[in-house]
Amino acid sequence: MTTTEAAGSPGAAPETGATDGPQVIGSLSPSRAGDFMTCPLLYRFRVIDRIPEKPSPAAVRGTLVHAVLERLYDLPREQRTPPAALDLLAPQWERLQAEEPELARLFTAAAEDDAADTDGQTDQGGQADQGGQAVQDDTVSRDGAAVEREWFEQARQMVERYFTLEDPRRLEPAERELFVETVLASGLKLRGYIDRVDVAPSGEVRIVDYKTGTAPRADFEARALFQMKFYALVLWRLQGRVPRLLQLMYLGNGEVLRYEPDEADLRATERKVEALWAAIRRAMETGEWRHRTSRLCDWCDHKERCPGWGGTPPPLPDLSAAHGAAPAARPSPADLEVSAYGRGDDL
């Protein structure tokens, strides 16, 4: 619980996303807000330029595991067992491949990347120089089938690990993959998908999110909780009641992060979201999308076009011309918002 004081009068009823509310000036989701906080230029590449990104094995595995856990609760309580969940993996993977034909090359591309990395680490004699000492490189180049088997086994482990964190036979979620949206008093629309919402007989709400990575260090917990507070803010604005608990379940290492928000938390989150939107609008108006380098750049599809790594971004698209508007009336990013591939928590 935070001790930050809430803006406005204590106990004031939250605004709702009613249809007769303020005019919508734009929209924001947790992932796109996270993109901008990570690197404004990344936000531009994804939302403004709409540059395609290749699916990553980690993101697709997250999509698969989320699909299995969602459909696990379609089964009767007594059938929600580890073997039943594992039986869902193959058909869900087949469904994903049918819906996304580009996934057919996912593991071939991963194997090619492995081979390229290996070639880059060895000299012509096939030895790698580590700390000035030549050693025999024992890296074995894997084909696509081997990469897929390893990937699928990791997905199996994550599904099994879920059962060490809670017993789904004792739960009956109120909602799964719930799409929520509301419009703040400023006109900013907030929207996203919540993995699971549990409602107790007393009416108290728990928001649950599955993560297929590992739990963050303590100094990164605030950033991890931003997405959950975002969802809690939306539900509060919609329902007028602060969710009782936010729960992040990390299937990568079997840890659970729990947080009890209060009104002060959610009002502070609203101010942060509004400030992010103001910064996005300024970037839209000035055309200045600053890059921010970090360790995450190694996994970014746009590294080659980033000034931080010697690249050059493409020219900004003429948004006003594309939408038939005068330059002074550029469309908001709400008109342009898209999502990178992977199990999206939002639009």
Short mmCIF file of C-alpha atoms in Angstrom, two decimals:
data_model
loop_
_atom_site.label_atom_id
_atom_site.label_comp_id
_atom_site.label_asym_id
_atom_site.label_seq_id
_atom_site.Cartn_x
_atom_site.Cartn_y
_atom_site.Cartn_z
CA MET A 1 0.00 0.00 0.00
CA THR A 2 1.26 3.43 -0.82
CA THR A 3 1.13 6.51 1.39
CA THR A 4 0.99 8.93 -1.55
CA GLU A 5 -1.93 11.31 -1.08
CA ALA A 6 -4.75 11.06 -3.59
CA ALA A 7 -5.62 13.96 -5.82
CA GLY A 8 -9.10 15.35 -5.27
CA SER A 9 -11.41 14.86 -2.33
CA PRO A 10 -11.11 11.61 -0.35
CA GLY A 11 -13.65 9.03 -1.33
CA ALA A 12 -14.71 10.91 -4.45
CA ALA A 13 -16.61 8.72 -6.88
CA PRO A 14 -14.49 7.83 -9.88
CA GLU A 15 -15.46 8.92 -13.35
CA THR A 16 -16.76 6.13 -15.58
CA GLY A 17 -16.41 5.34 -19.25
CA ALA A 18 -20.03 6.22 -20.05
CA THR A 19 -20.94 6.73 -23.68
CA ASP A 20 -22.07 10.32 -22.99
CA GLY A 21 -18.73 11.18 -21.38
CA PRO A 22 -15.93 13.35 -22.73
CA GLN A 23 -14.89 13.29 -26.36
CA VAL A 24 -12.14 10.74 -26.98
CA ILE A 25 -8.81 12.44 -27.76
CA GLY A 26 -6.72 9.29 -28.06
CA SER A 27 -6.16 5.85 -26.59
CA LEU A 28 -3.44 4.03 -24.74
CA SER A 29 -2.83 0.46 -23.66
CA PRO A 30 -0.35 -0.98 -21.16
CA SER A 31 1.99 -2.37 -23.80
CA ARG A 32 2.12 0.79 -25.85
CA ALA A 33 2.60 2.85 -22.69
CA GLY A 34 5.41 0.46 -21.77
CA ASP A 35 6.94 0.90 -25.22
CA PHE A 36 7.09 4.66 -24.80
CA MET A 37 8.58 4.41 -21.32
CA THR A 38 11.19 1.97 -22.59
CA CYS A 39 12.05 3.95 -25.72
CA PRO A 40 9.94 6.65 -27.42
CA LEU A 41 11.49 5.68 -30.76
CA LEU A 42 10.27 2.10 -30.30
CA TYR A 43 6.76 3.48 -29.81
CA ARG A 44 7.13 5.44 -33.03
CA PHE A 45 8.33 2.41 -35.02
CA ARG A 46 5.41 0.31 -33.79
CA VAL A 47 2.56 2.82 -33.70
CA ILE A 48 3.42 5.57 -36.17
CA ASP A 49 5.54 3.78 -38.78
CA ARG A 50 3.85 0.41 -38.27
CA ILE A 51 7.03 -1.42 -39.20
CA PRO A 52 6.39 -5.19 -39.19
CA GLU A 53 8.20 -7.25 -36.58
CA LYS A 54 9.05 -10.91 -36.91
CA PRO A 55 7.49 -13.17 -34.27
CA SER A 56 9.92 -14.24 -31.57
CA PRO A 57 9.91 -17.77 -30.10
CA ALA A 58 9.56 -16.33 -26.57
CA ALA A 59 6.53 -14.20 -27.47
CA VAL A 60 4.83 -17.04 -29.33
CA ARG A 61 5.49 -19.42 -26.44
CA GLY A 62 3.80 -16.89 -24.16
CA THR A 63 0.81 -16.82 -26.50
CA LEU A 64 0.61 -20.61 -26.42
CA VAL A 65 0.85 -20.92 -22.63
CA HIS A 66 -1.76 -18.20 -22.13
CA ALA A 67 -4.11 -20.00 -24.51
CA VAL A 68 -3.71 -23.27 -22.62
CA LEU A 69 -4.37 -21.66 -19.23
CA GLU A 70 -7.40 -19.82 -20.57
CA ARG A 71 -8.95 -22.99 -21.99
CA LEU A 72 -8.06 -25.05 -18.93
CA TYR A 73 -10.96 -23.32 -17.17
CA ASP A 74 -13.38 -24.52 -19.84
CA LEU A 75 -12.98 -27.97 -18.31
CA PRO A 76 -15.06 -29.13 -15.33
CA ARG A 77 -13.30 -28.46 -12.02
CA GLU A 78 -12.26 -32.05 -11.36
CA GLN A 79 -10.63 -32.33 -14.80
CA ARG A 80 -8.31 -29.34 -14.37
CA THR A 81 -5.19 -31.41 -13.82
CA PRO A 82 -1.62 -31.17 -15.13
CA PRO A 83 -2.10 -34.01 -17.67
CA ALA A 84 -5.27 -32.35 -18.98
CA ALA A 85 -3.49 -29.02 -19.35
CA LEU A 86 -0.56 -30.63 -21.15
CA ASP A 87 -3.00 -32.32 -23.51
CA LEU A 88 -4.15 -28.85 -24.58
CA LEU A 89 -0.69 -27.78 -25.76
CA ALA A 90 -0.56 -29.57 -29.10
CA PRO A 91 -4.05 -28.59 -30.33
CA GLN A 92 -3.53 -24.98 -29.26
CA TRP A 93 -0.20 -24.88 -31.06
CA GLU A 94 -1.89 -26.26 -34.19
CA ARG A 95 -4.57 -23.58 -33.90
CA LEU A 96 -2.00 -20.80 -33.61
CA GLN A 97 -0.14 -22.04 -36.67
CA ALA A 98 -3.37 -22.19 -38.66
CA GLU A 99 -4.22 -18.62 -37.66
CA GLU A 100 -0.68 -17.28 -38.21
CA PRO A 101 0.90 -18.95 -41.27
CA GLU A 102 4.18 -17.06 -40.75
CA LEU A 103 4.82 -19.21 -37.67
CA ALA A 104 5.75 -22.05 -40.01
CA ARG A 105 9.22 -20.50 -40.31
CA LEU A 106 9.59 -19.59 -36.65
CA PHE A 107 12.02 -22.35 -35.72
CA THR A 108 13.86 -22.47 -39.01
CA ALA A 109 14.63 -18.77 -38.53
CA ALA A 110 15.68 -19.39 -34.92
CA ALA A 111 18.05 -22.16 -36.02
CA GLU A 112 19.51 -19.86 -38.67
CA ASP A 113 20.05 -17.18 -36.03
CA ASP A 114 21.80 -19.75 -33.83
CA ALA A 115 24.09 -20.69 -36.70
CA ALA A 116 24.85 -17.05 -37.46
CA ASP A 117 25.68 -16.38 -33.80
CA THR A 118 27.98 -19.41 -33.74
CA ASP A 119 29.77 -18.29 -36.90
CA GLY A 120 30.27 -14.85 -35.42
CA GLN A 121 31.86 -16.26 -32.29
CA THR A 122 34.40 -18.53 -33.96
CA ASP A 123 37.47 -18.00 -36.07
CA GLN A 124 38.27 -19.77 -39.29
CA GLY A 125 39.69 -22.72 -37.37
CA GLY A 126 36.43 -23.25 -35.54
CA GLN A 127 37.77 -22.05 -32.19
CA ALA A 128 36.44 -19.26 -30.00
CA ASP A 129 38.70 -16.80 -28.27
CA GLN A 130 37.56 -16.44 -24.66
CA GLY A 131 39.61 -14.09 -22.56
CA GLY A 132 42.53 -14.41 -24.94
CA GLN A 133 42.65 -18.19 -24.73
CA ALA A 134 41.72 -20.29 -27.74
CA VAL A 135 39.31 -23.10 -26.90
CA GLN A 136 37.45 -25.64 -28.98
CA ASP A 137 33.92 -24.47 -29.76
CA ASP A 138 31.53 -27.22 -28.76
CA THR A 139 28.38 -25.39 -29.90
CA VAL A 140 26.28 -27.72 -32.03
CA SER A 141 24.23 -26.10 -34.77
CA ARG A 142 20.60 -27.16 -34.35
CA ASP A 143 18.01 -27.60 -37.05
CA GLY A 144 14.49 -26.20 -36.86
CA ALA A 145 13.01 -29.44 -35.52
CA ALA A 146 15.46 -29.51 -32.61
CA VAL A 147 14.73 -25.88 -31.79
CA GLU A 148 10.99 -26.58 -31.83
CA ARG A 149 11.34 -29.59 -29.52
CA GLU A 150 13.31 -27.55 -27.00
CA TRP A 151 10.81 -24.67 -27.27
CA PHE A 152 7.83 -26.99 -26.78
CA GLU A 153 9.45 -28.61 -23.77
CA GLN A 154 9.90 -25.19 -22.17
CA ALA A 155 6.19 -24.51 -22.75
CA ARG A 156 5.37 -27.85 -21.07
CA GLN A 157 7.47 -26.91 -18.05
CA MET A 158 5.69 -23.58 -17.69
CA VAL A 159 2.27 -25.23 -17.81
CA GLU A 160 3.35 -27.77 -15.19
CA ARG A 161 4.83 -25.03 -13.02
CA TYR A 162 1.49 -23.23 -12.97
CA PHE A 163 0.05 -26.07 -10.89
CA THR A 164 2.68 -25.49 -8.19
CA LEU A 165 1.34 -21.95 -7.72
CA GLU A 166 -2.40 -22.61 -7.37
CA ASP A 167 -4.99 -25.34 -7.73
CA PRO A 168 -7.38 -24.50 -10.61
CA ARG A 169 -9.87 -27.04 -9.27
CA ARG A 170 -10.56 -24.63 -6.41
CA LEU A 171 -11.15 -21.61 -8.65
CA GLU A 172 -13.93 -20.40 -10.90
CA PRO A 173 -12.77 -17.19 -12.61
CA ALA A 174 -15.38 -14.52 -13.24
CA GLU A 175 -13.64 -13.48 -16.46
CA ARG A 176 -10.82 -14.70 -18.71
CA GLU A 177 -9.11 -12.68 -21.44
CA LEU A 178 -11.39 -9.79 -20.51
CA PHE A 179 -11.28 -6.76 -22.79
CA VAL A 180 -11.76 -3.55 -20.81
CA GLU A 181 -11.80 0.09 -21.80
CA THR A 182 -12.82 3.37 -20.25
CA VAL A 183 -12.48 7.05 -21.05
CA LEU A 184 -10.90 9.36 -18.49
CA ALA A 185 -12.20 12.86 -17.82
CA SER A 186 -9.51 14.22 -20.13
CA GLY A 187 -10.86 12.16 -23.04
CA LEU A 188 -8.01 9.64 -23.02
CA LYS A 189 -9.28 6.11 -23.62
CA LEU A 190 -7.55 3.32 -21.70
CA ARG A 191 -7.96 -0.22 -22.94
CA GLY A 192 -6.45 -3.66 -22.65
CA TYR A 193 -6.95 -7.37 -22.06
CA ILE A 194 -6.84 -8.86 -18.56
CA ASP A 195 -5.78 -12.51 -18.31
CA ARG A 196 -8.12 -13.36 -15.47
CA VAL A 197 -10.49 -11.68 -13.04
CA ASP A 198 -11.54 -13.49 -9.86
CA VAL A 199 -14.46 -12.24 -7.78
CA ALA A 200 -14.93 -13.40 -4.18
CA PRO A 201 -18.43 -13.98 -2.69
CA SER A 202 -17.92 -10.68 -0.85
CA GLY A 203 -17.48 -8.91 -4.18
CA GLU A 204 -13.75 -8.28 -3.80
CA VAL A 205 -11.86 -8.43 -7.09
CA ARG A 206 -8.48 -10.00 -7.86
CA ILE A 207 -6.72 -9.24 -11.15
CA VAL A 208 -4.42 -12.06 -12.29
CA ASP A 209 -1.79 -11.91 -15.02
CA TYR A 210 0.37 -14.79 -16.24
CA LYS A 211 3.97 -14.05 -17.14
CA THR A 212 6.14 -16.59 -18.94
CA GLY A 213 9.35 -14.88 -17.89
CA THR A 214 10.97 -14.78 -14.46
CA ALA A 215 10.10 -12.48 -11.58
CA PRO A 216 11.93 -9.12 -11.64
CA ARG A 217 14.39 -7.97 -9.02
CA ALA A 218 12.94 -5.84 -6.25
CA ASP A 219 14.14 -2.61 -7.86
CA PHE A 220 12.16 -3.45 -11.03
CA GLU A 221 8.92 -4.47 -9.32
CA ALA A 222 7.33 -1.03 -9.74
CA ARG A 223 7.67 -1.24 -13.50
CA ALA A 224 6.24 -4.76 -13.51
CA LEU A 225 3.25 -3.59 -11.47
CA PHE A 226 2.49 -0.64 -13.78
CA GLN A 227 0.52 -2.85 -16.17
CA MET A 228 -1.53 -4.26 -13.29
CA LYS A 229 -2.23 -0.82 -11.84
CA PHE A 230 -3.28 0.27 -15.32
CA TYR A 231 -5.86 -2.53 -15.40
CA ALA A 232 -6.95 -1.76 -11.84
CA LEU A 233 -7.46 1.89 -12.81
CA VAL A 234 -9.68 0.89 -15.72
CA LEU A 235 -11.80 -1.45 -13.57
CA TRP A 236 -12.08 1.19 -10.85
CA ARG A 237 -13.28 3.77 -13.34
CA LEU A 238 -15.75 1.28 -14.76
CA GLN A 239 -17.06 -0.24 -11.53
CA GLY A 240 -16.36 2.35 -8.85
CA ARG A 241 -14.52 -0.16 -6.63
CA VAL A 242 -10.76 -0.58 -6.21
CA PRO A 243 -9.65 -4.17 -6.92
CA ARG A 244 -8.56 -5.92 -3.74
CA LEU A 245 -5.46 -7.65 -5.11
CA LEU A 246 -3.14 -7.57 -8.12
CA GLN A 247 -1.35 -10.86 -8.74
CA LEU A 248 1.47 -11.54 -11.21
CA MET A 249 2.27 -15.23 -11.69
CA TYR A 250 5.75 -15.83 -13.14
CA LEU A 251 5.76 -19.23 -14.82
CA GLY A 252 9.43 -18.92 -15.74
CA ASN A 253 10.59 -19.50 -12.17
CA GLY A 254 7.42 -20.18 -10.16
CA GLU A 255 7.22 -16.93 -8.19
CA VAL A 256 4.13 -14.85 -7.45
CA LEU A 257 4.10 -11.08 -6.97
CA ARG A 258 1.07 -9.73 -5.10
CA TYR A 259 0.09 -6.13 -4.47
CA GLU A 260 -2.87 -4.48 -2.73
CA PRO A 261 -3.68 -1.16 -4.41
CA ASP A 262 -5.65 1.72 -2.95
CA GLU A 263 -7.27 4.84 -4.39
CA ALA A 264 -4.09 6.85 -3.97
CA ASP A 265 -2.21 4.27 -6.07
CA LEU A 266 -4.74 4.42 -8.85
CA ARG A 267 -4.98 8.21 -8.89
CA ALA A 268 -1.18 8.33 -9.11
CA THR A 269 -1.32 5.81 -11.97
CA GLU A 270 -3.87 8.00 -13.74
CA ARG A 271 -1.59 11.02 -13.42
CA LYS A 272 1.30 8.98 -14.80
CA VAL A 273 -0.76 7.78 -17.75
CA GLU A 274 -1.90 11.33 -18.51
CA ALA A 275 1.72 12.54 -18.36
CA LEU A 276 2.77 9.76 -20.74
CA TRP A 277 0.03 10.76 -23.14
CA ALA A 278 1.12 14.39 -22.99
CA ALA A 279 4.67 13.32 -23.84
CA ILE A 280 3.40 11.22 -26.75
CA ARG A 281 1.41 14.17 -28.05
CA ARG A 282 4.47 16.41 -27.86
CA ALA A 283 6.46 13.87 -29.86
CA MET A 284 3.64 13.72 -32.40
CA GLU A 285 3.63 17.49 -32.77
CA THR A 286 7.40 17.99 -32.90
CA GLY A 287 8.37 14.81 -34.71
CA GLU A 288 11.07 14.21 -32.08
CA TRP A 289 11.09 10.58 -31.03
CA ARG A 290 14.13 10.08 -28.82
CA HIS A 291 15.87 6.74 -28.66
CA ARG A 292 16.87 5.19 -25.34
CA THR A 293 19.48 2.45 -25.45
CA SER A 294 19.49 -0.40 -22.95
CA ARG A 295 20.10 -4.13 -22.72
CA LEU A 296 16.67 -4.59 -24.29
CA CYS A 297 18.07 -3.32 -27.59
CA ASP A 298 19.59 -6.75 -28.23
CA TRP A 299 16.06 -8.14 -28.67
CA CYS A 300 14.68 -5.22 -30.67
CA ASP A 301 13.76 -5.74 -34.33
CA HIS A 302 14.53 -2.08 -35.00
CA LYS A 303 18.12 -1.95 -33.77
CA GLU A 304 19.51 -1.57 -37.29
CA ARG A 305 17.52 1.64 -37.87
CA CYS A 306 18.14 3.16 -34.43
CA PRO A 307 20.52 6.17 -34.19
CA GLY A 308 21.78 4.76 -30.90
CA TRP A 309 23.33 1.92 -32.88
CA GLY A 310 24.44 3.84 -35.95
CA GLY A 311 21.19 3.44 -37.86
CA THR A 312 18.85 5.92 -39.50
CA PRO A 313 15.08 5.90 -38.93
CA PRO A 314 12.90 6.11 -42.02
CA PRO A 315 11.24 9.46 -42.77
CA LEU A 316 8.16 10.09 -40.66
CA PRO A 317 4.97 9.26 -42.55
CA ASP A 318 2.79 12.21 -43.50
CA LEU A 319 -0.01 11.43 -41.11
CA SER A 320 -2.04 14.50 -42.02
CA ALA A 321 -2.04 13.62 -45.71
CA ALA A 322 -2.79 9.98 -45.00
CA HIS A 323 -5.89 10.93 -43.02
CA GLY A 324 -6.96 13.86 -45.18
CA ALA A 325 -6.40 16.35 -42.39
CA ALA A 326 -4.59 19.62 -42.24
CA PRO A 327 -1.12 19.52 -40.61
CA ALA A 328 -2.49 21.33 -37.55
CA ALA A 329 -5.05 18.57 -37.02
CA ARG A 330 -2.90 15.47 -37.00
CA PRO A 331 -4.72 12.33 -35.91
CA SER A 332 -4.01 11.03 -32.47
CA PRO A 333 -2.05 7.79 -32.01
CA ALA A 334 -5.43 6.26 -31.14
CA ASP A 335 -6.10 6.09 -34.88
CA LEU A 336 -2.80 4.31 -35.45
CA GLU A 337 -2.38 2.00 -32.52
CA VAL A 338 -1.29 -1.52 -33.35
CA SER A 339 0.24 -4.39 -31.49
CA ALA A 340 3.45 -6.35 -31.99
CA TYR A 341 2.97 -10.09 -32.49
CA GLY A 342 2.70 -12.27 -29.47
CA ARG A 343 0.08 -12.79 -26.84
CA GLY A 344 -1.07 -9.17 -26.56
CA ASP A 345 -2.37 -7.80 -23.30
CA ASP A 346 -3.90 -4.95 -25.20
CA LEU A 347 -4.47 -3.47 -28.63
#
